Amino acid sequence: MNDSHPASGSAVRRAVCLCAALLVVAVTPARPDGAADLTDAAVPQPLVLADLGSGFSPAAGGYLVSGAVLVPTEDGEALRLQAATHGERATFALSGAWDLSHYRAVVFELRNPGDRPVTVRGVVENPTSEEHQDSCRSTLTVKPGGEASLEVRLVPRPADPGYEPFKPFLRYAKNINVRDGTVDPKHIGRVALHITESSPGQTIELRRILAAGAGTEVPASFFPFVDEYGQYIHADWPGKVYSDADFAARRADELAEVSDCPGPADWNKYGGWAAGPTLEATGFFYPTKHQGKWWLVDPEGKLFWSYGPTGVGFGGWTPITDREHWFRGLPDRDSLLAQFYGEGQGARDRYYQGKTYDTYDFAHANLYRKYGPDYAEAVGELSHKRLRNWGFNTIANWSDESIYLQHTTPYTVAVHFGGPWLSRIPDAFDPQFRQTVRDRMEREKGRSAGDPWCIGYFVQNELWWGYWDDAQAVALAALGAPGSASKRVLVDDLRAKYGTVDALNESWGTSYESWEALLDSSEPPDREREQVAEDCGAFGLKFCETYFTTVREEVKRVAPDNLYLGCRFHGHIDIDLIKIAAKYCDVISYNVYGKHPGGRL
């Protein structure tokens, strides 16, 4: 699972904020911009690009069908695109030469005659299109038996801002390619409809393809490029908000979705396998081996496969100082939405490092627009319904406790703390280490500790145990940290083994004048030397034992019934280190970054 936590207090945050995007259901969408009906005199009459009823013949160019068969419907009013193979995209494409600069969108009129939802993607392209460049696209899921209009907005290409406007804000700035997700509406050369993730027999009916709505004037400048809802202006996607009125439709859609799809029917209240075997019910989560395989078991004794996203919560501000020209429609400082202005500080790098700056929280502002003043309560309750609706049974790391402490969805807690460190790992031999773990766990009393819904605790994340398949990296870090507790322990171990510093020098190939000189030195020895590797490896295992012993004791002192889920290993870790962790962790956790679960950890 790729769930590395973004650093808090980051100076530059993405300006595009998600506005509770949900699956688009099969209803004809309202005009996104709140404009009048297409028959209004201010709006051009729809232009029929293709009428796919009986006698269909493209007005110009031709059409292409791939991965599918195309047959007329029984009533002769549409063409039926039927997927022929599994996995290959079923496509109907129409070529031509259209000037659509006066129109807002291309609309596909659709019907799903089947008994399962069908997800389709509409694409509108210039002749120069390559992948996402010079093309606009949108996606829609059509319910069984439902009729729908898939609208692909013609997002006109803005002027390219180039590199310089972003140089003060971004460390590794790249040119923004304004041709991605945009078109020149005057030169449209192809429109296409795809059935995504198709399977044989999956069908969609296509009646007409239209150009409709009033076109948008091509922006003279790239700026502003963030709208009043925190969204990128020069692109379109399903669920994008164009006016405050859209929020009511979003609320209705999401309530219908969680009602229609309440989640897996064979789950118990914890998300365990209700219809599966019943094991001992302890009232808390625990791991066990059942029929030769390791499982988690939920508090009711049901097998539990934990599956869930990190960062369940809401909010997200962005700095606005010195880049106000990026934003369109920031609220007046005396308006109702001015409550979401804030002040940021503590940025660790980039433009805002060492500065105090103004911020705006688009996410909270949008939730206020959508749910009203009590949005926090509404979002918390809805979050649990959404998770189960989407097939999740766990609220994972770095989530909002105001949501996970509602005792509705099992959750894990991320435990982080300060204190003395060696490079990128806590100094487990420093007396302050135990105290920092203890102080942090004390905060869980009366909250997650002893809560049956709490699966357990991940203590720290991706600690640096070294980049090599050996255990000596921590010792080398200690040798480079004069004054650290770990270095004192390591030197004491070397003194006990060798007796004299001369014996150590002979074995290590070093030239320390005394044990005190070794304590003061920050120069690492030759790690390729056999005895150095052996001694440092032995210390690494001792350090590992101390680290996991201490953390387990402090976790269990506060939360004896909840699980210690480890430190989330990452990379190639010495198997001996993992074996030590296994003695003290209830669960060994490992972060794996990749699309497929196979391969070497």
PDB file of C-alpha atoms in Angstrom, residues 14 20 68 132-133 163 197 241 266 271 308 320 364 487 504 555 581 595:
ATOM      1  CA  ARG A  14      -1.634  21.595  -4.384  1.00  0.00           C
ATOM      2  CA  ALA A  20     -16.263  15.324  -2.620  1.00  0.00           C
ATOM      3  CA  ALA A  68     -16.921  -4.421 -30.530  1.00  0.00           C
ATOM      4  CA  HIS A 132      -4.104  13.383 -23.202  1.00  0.00           C
ATOM      5  CA  GLN A 133      -2.689  16.170 -25.326  1.00  0.00           C
ATOM      6  CA  TYR A 163       8.499  28.365 -16.578  1.00  0.00           C
ATOM      7  CA  GLU A 197     -13.032  -2.300 -18.696  1.00  0.00           C
ATOM      8  CA  VAL A 241     -18.152  22.141  -9.588  1.00  0.00           C
ATOM      9  CA  ASP A 266     -21.758 -10.612   3.927  1.00  0.00           C
ATOM     10  CA  GLY A 271     -16.455  -5.508   8.211  1.00  0.00           C
ATOM     11  CA  GLY A 308      -8.865   0.865   3.753  1.00  0.00           C
ATOM     12  CA  ILE A 320      -1.964  32.689  -1.154  1.00  0.00           C
ATOM     13  CA  HIS A 364     -13.609  23.607   4.349  1.00  0.00           C
ATOM     14  CA  LYS A 487      27.485   5.634  20.481  1.00  0.00           C
ATOM     15  CA  LEU A 504      40.328  -2.475  18.051  1.00  0.00           C
ATOM     16  CA  VAL A 555       2.119   0.403  23.894  1.00  0.00           C
ATOM     17  CA  ALA A 581      10.589  -7.369  15.393  1.00  0.00           C
ATOM     18  CA  LYS A 595       0.825  -1.888  -8.633  1.00  0.00           C
TER      19      LYS A 595
END
